[in-house]
Tab-separated table of C-alpha atoms in Angstrom:
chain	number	residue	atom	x	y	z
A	1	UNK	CA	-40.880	38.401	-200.281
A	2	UNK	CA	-42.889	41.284	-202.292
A	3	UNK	CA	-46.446	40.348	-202.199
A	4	UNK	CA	-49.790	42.291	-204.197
A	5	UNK	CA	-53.039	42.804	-202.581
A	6	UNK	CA	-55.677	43.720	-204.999
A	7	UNK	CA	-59.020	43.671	-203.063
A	8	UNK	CA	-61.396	47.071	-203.422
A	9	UNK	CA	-62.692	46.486	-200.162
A	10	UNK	CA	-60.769	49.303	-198.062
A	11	UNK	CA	-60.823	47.600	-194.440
A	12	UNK	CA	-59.935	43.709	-195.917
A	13	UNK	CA	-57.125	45.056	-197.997
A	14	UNK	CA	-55.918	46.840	-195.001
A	15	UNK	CA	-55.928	44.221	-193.017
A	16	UNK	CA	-54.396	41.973	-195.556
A	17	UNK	CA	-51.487	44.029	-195.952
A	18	UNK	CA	-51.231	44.529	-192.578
A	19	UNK	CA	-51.052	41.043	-191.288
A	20	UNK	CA	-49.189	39.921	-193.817
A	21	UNK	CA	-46.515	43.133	-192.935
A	22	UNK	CA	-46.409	41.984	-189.588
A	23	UNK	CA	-45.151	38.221	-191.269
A	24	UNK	CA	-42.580	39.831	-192.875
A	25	UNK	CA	-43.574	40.528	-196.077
A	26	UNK	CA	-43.524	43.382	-198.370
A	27	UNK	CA	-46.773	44.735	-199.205
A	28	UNK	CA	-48.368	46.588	-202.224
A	29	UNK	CA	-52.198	47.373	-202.617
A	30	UNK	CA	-54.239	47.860	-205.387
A	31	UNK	CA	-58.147	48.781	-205.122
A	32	UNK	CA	-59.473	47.926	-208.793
A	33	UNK	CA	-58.605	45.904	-211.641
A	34	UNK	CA	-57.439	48.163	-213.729
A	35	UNK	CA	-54.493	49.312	-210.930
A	36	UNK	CA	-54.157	46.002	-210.100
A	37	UNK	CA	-52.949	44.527	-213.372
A	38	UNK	CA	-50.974	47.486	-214.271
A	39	UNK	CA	-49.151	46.714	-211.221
A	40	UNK	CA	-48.737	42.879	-211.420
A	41	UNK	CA	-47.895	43.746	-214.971
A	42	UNK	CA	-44.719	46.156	-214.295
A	43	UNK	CA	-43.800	44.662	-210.685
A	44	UNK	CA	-42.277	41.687	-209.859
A	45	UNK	CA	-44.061	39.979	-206.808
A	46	UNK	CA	-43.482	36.678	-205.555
A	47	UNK	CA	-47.468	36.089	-205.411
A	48	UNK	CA	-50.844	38.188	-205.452
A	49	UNK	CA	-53.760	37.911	-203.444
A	50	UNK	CA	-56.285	39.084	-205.869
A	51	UNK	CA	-60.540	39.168	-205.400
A	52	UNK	CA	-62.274	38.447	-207.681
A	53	UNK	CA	-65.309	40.864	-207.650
A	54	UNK	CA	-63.039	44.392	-208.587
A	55	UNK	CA	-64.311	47.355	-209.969
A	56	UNK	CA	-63.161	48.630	-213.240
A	57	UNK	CA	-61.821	45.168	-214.377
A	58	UNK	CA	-62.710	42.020	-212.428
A	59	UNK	CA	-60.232	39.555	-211.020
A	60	UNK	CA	-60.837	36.898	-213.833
A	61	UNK	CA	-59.635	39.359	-216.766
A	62	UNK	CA	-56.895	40.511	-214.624
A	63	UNK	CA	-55.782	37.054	-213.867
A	64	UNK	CA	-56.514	36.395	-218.166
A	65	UNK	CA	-54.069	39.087	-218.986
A	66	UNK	CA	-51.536	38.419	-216.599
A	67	UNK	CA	-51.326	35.036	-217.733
A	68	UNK	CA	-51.773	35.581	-221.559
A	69	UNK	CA	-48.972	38.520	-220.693
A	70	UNK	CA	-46.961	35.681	-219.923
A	71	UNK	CA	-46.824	36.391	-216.056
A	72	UNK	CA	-45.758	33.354	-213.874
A	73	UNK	CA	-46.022	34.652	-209.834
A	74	UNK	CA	-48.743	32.679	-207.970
A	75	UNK	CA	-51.480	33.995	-207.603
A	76	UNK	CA	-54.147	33.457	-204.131
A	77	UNK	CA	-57.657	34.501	-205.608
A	78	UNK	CA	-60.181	35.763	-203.110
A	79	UNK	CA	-63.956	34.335	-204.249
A	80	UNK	CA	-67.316	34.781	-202.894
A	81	UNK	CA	-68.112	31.307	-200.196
A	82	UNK	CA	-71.459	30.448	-202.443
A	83	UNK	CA	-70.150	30.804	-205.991
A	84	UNK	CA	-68.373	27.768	-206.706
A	85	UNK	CA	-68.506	28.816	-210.729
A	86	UNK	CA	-65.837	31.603	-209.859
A	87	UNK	CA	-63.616	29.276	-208.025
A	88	UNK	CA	-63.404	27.047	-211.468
A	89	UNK	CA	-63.171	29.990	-213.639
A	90	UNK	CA	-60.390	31.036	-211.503
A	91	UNK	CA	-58.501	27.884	-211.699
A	92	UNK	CA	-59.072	28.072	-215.175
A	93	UNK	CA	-57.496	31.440	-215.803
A	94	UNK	CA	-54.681	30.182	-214.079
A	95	UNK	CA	-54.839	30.767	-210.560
A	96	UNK	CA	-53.173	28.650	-208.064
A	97	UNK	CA	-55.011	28.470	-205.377
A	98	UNK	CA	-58.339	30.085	-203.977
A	99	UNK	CA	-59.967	30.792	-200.802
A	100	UNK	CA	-63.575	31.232	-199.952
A	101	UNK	CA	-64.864	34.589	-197.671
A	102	UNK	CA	-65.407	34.797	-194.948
A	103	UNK	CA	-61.846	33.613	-194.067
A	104	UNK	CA	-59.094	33.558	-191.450
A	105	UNK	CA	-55.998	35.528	-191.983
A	106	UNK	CA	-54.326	32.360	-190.949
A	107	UNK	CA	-55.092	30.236	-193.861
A	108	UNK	CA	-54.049	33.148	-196.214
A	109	UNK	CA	-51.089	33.168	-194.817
A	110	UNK	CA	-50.365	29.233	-194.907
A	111	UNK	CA	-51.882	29.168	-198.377
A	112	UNK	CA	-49.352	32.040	-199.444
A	113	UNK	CA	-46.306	30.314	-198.086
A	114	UNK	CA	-47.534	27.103	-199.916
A	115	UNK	CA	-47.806	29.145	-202.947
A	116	UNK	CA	-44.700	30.849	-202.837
A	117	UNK	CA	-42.223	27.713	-201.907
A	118	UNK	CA	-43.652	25.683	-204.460
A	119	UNK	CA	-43.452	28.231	-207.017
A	120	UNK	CA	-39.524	28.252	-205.801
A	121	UNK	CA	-39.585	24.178	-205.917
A	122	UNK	CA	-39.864	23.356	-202.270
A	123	UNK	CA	-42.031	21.411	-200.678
A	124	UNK	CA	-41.050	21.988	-196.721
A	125	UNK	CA	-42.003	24.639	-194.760
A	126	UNK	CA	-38.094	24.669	-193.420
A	127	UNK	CA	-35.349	25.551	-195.912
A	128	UNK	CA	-31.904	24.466	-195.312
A	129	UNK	CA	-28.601	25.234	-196.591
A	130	UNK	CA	-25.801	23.181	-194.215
A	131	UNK	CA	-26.108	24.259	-190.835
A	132	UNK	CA	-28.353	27.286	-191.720
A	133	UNK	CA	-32.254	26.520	-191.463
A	134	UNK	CA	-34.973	28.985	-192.170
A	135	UNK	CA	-38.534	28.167	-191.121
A	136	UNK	CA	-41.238	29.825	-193.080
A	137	UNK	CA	-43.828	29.227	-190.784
A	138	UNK	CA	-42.238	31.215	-187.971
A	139	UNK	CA	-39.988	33.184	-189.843
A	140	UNK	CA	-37.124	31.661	-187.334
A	141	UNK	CA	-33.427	31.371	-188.457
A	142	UNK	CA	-30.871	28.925	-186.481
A	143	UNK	CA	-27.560	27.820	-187.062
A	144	UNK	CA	-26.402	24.693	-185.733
A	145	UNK	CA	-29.842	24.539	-183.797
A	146	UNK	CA	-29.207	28.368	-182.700
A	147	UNK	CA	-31.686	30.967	-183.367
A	148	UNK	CA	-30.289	34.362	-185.196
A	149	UNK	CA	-31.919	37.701	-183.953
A	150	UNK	CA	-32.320	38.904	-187.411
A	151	UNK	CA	-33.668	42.539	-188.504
A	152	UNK	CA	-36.236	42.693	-191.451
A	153	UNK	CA	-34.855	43.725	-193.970
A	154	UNK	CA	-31.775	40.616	-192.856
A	155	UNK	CA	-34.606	38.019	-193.178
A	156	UNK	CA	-36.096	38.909	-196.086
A	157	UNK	CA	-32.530	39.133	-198.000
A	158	UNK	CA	-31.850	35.618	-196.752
A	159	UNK	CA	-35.239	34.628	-197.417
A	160	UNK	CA	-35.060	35.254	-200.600
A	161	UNK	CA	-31.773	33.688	-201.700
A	162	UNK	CA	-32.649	30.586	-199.917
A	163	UNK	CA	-36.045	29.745	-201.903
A	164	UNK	CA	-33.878	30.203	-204.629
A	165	UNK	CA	-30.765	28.784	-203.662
A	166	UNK	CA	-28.321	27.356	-206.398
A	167	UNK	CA	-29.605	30.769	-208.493
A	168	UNK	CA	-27.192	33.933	-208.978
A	169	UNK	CA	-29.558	36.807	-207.734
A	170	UNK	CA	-28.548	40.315	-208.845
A	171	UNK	CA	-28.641	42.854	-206.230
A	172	UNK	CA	-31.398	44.820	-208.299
A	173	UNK	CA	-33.570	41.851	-208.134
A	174	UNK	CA	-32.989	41.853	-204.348
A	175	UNK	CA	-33.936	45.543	-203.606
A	176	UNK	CA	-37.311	44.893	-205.983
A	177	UNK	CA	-38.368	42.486	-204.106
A	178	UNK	CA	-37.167	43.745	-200.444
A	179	UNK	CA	-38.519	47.204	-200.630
A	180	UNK	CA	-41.949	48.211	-202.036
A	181	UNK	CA	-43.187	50.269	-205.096
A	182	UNK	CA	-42.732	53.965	-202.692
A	183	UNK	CA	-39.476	53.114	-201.586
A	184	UNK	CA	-36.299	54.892	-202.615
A	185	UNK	CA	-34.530	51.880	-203.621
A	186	UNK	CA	-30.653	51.841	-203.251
A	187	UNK	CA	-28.679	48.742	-204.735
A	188	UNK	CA	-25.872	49.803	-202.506
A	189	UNK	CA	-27.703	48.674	-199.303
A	190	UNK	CA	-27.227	45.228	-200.005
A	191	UNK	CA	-23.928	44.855	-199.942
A	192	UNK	CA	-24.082	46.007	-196.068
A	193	UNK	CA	-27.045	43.884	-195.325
A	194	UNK	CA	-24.755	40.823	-196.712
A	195	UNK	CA	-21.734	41.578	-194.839
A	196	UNK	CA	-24.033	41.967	-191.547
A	197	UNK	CA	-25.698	38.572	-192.159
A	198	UNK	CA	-22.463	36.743	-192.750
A	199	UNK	CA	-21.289	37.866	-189.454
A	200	UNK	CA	-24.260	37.188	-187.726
A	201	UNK	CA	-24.713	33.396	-189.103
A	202	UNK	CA	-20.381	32.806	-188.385
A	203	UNK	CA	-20.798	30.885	-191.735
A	204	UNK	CA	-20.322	32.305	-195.177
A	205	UNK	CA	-23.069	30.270	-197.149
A	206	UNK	CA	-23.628	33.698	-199.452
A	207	UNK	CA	-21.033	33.886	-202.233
A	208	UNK	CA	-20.514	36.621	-204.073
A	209	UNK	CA	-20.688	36.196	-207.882
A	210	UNK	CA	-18.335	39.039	-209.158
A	211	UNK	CA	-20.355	41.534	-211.428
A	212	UNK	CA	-23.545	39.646	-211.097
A	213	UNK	CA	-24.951	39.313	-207.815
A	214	UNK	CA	-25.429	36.944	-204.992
A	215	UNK	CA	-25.802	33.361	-204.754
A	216	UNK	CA	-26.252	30.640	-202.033
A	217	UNK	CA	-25.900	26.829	-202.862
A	218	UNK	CA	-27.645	24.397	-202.204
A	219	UNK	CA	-26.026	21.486	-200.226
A	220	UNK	CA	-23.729	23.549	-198.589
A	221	UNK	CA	-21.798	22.037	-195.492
A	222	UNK	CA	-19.935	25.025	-194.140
């Protein structure tokens, strides 16, 4: 999962991106409005974490022209503990959720899964396909109740294709959201990263949609 942090404040967008890259995510930052939106604009993320109080353009117009722009991801707003006037403006902007500072990393990180499986249409934190069950929270993958030592890049394809299982998933859409902006992106890499996950899960839930991508469904029994 590709996630945005715009937040001008150097050390908490460092440490954003940092515990969140330690989850498993994919991180890009952003340090005012104006990079911010241009970014959430051309990128696609599967949610932002986005302050409100940005130089150049605050989080509110971002969030305006995002929305107005017709961009969908979920968006996390950051607001100030004591101003509960941002917090509606927010929500009325279109944000999805919001969380007060001083905060713990830990609720970001819940409120970002929450975010990101609903946006996806789940409502667990586990996602299951047969015997194959990913868990969110711990970023722990088992197969008939065993766990799979996966690598990163492994979980994150899987990841992906199971919040949106029953969906054909091109292998482009895969790499943008695997890999951040900096990254030399190669399409080709997927195809290994498939072949090593089928092996390592002794099931083939991924199927292969000739000329179009990937696809897991849901339901499936093995």
């Amino acid at each position: 999962m590709r996630i945005l942090v715009v937040e001008d404040d150097q050390n908490l967008n460092r440490q954003l991106a940092d515990t969140l890259k330690e989850a498993g995510y994919v991180v890009d930052q952003a340090y005012d409005g104006e990079e911010g939106h241009y970014l959430g604009e051309n990128e696609p993320y599967d949610a932002v974490i986005l302050d409100i109080g940005l130089p150049e353009m605050d989080g509110i117009t971002v969030l305006e022209k995002w929305r107005a722009a017709g961009r969908k991801m979920p968006v996390l707003l950051l607001t100030a503990r004591d101003r509960w006037s941002d917090k509606v403006a927010g929500i009325d902007a279109g944000a999805d959720d919001y969380v007060a500072k001083p905060f713990h990393m830990e609720e970001v990180q819940a409120r970002l899964r929450a975010l990101i499986r609903r946006a996806a249409g789940h409502a667990s934190s586990e996602l299951s396909c047969g015997p194959v069950k990913l868990d969110t929270k711990s970023s722990r993958v088992t197969v008939n109740g065993i766990a799979l030592k996966l690598t990163s890049h492994e979980f994150r394809l899987l990841s992906y294709l199971m919040h949106h299982m029953g969906q054909v998933v091109s292998r482009t859409e895969l790499v943008e959201h695997m890999y951040d902006q900096d990254f030399d992106r190669d399409s080709n890499t997927i195809e290994v990263f498939v072949g090593r996950l089928r092996k390592k899960m002794g099931i083939d839930i991924i199927e292969t949609v000739r000329g179009l991508g990937y696809r897991i469904q849901p339901n499936t029994n093995g």
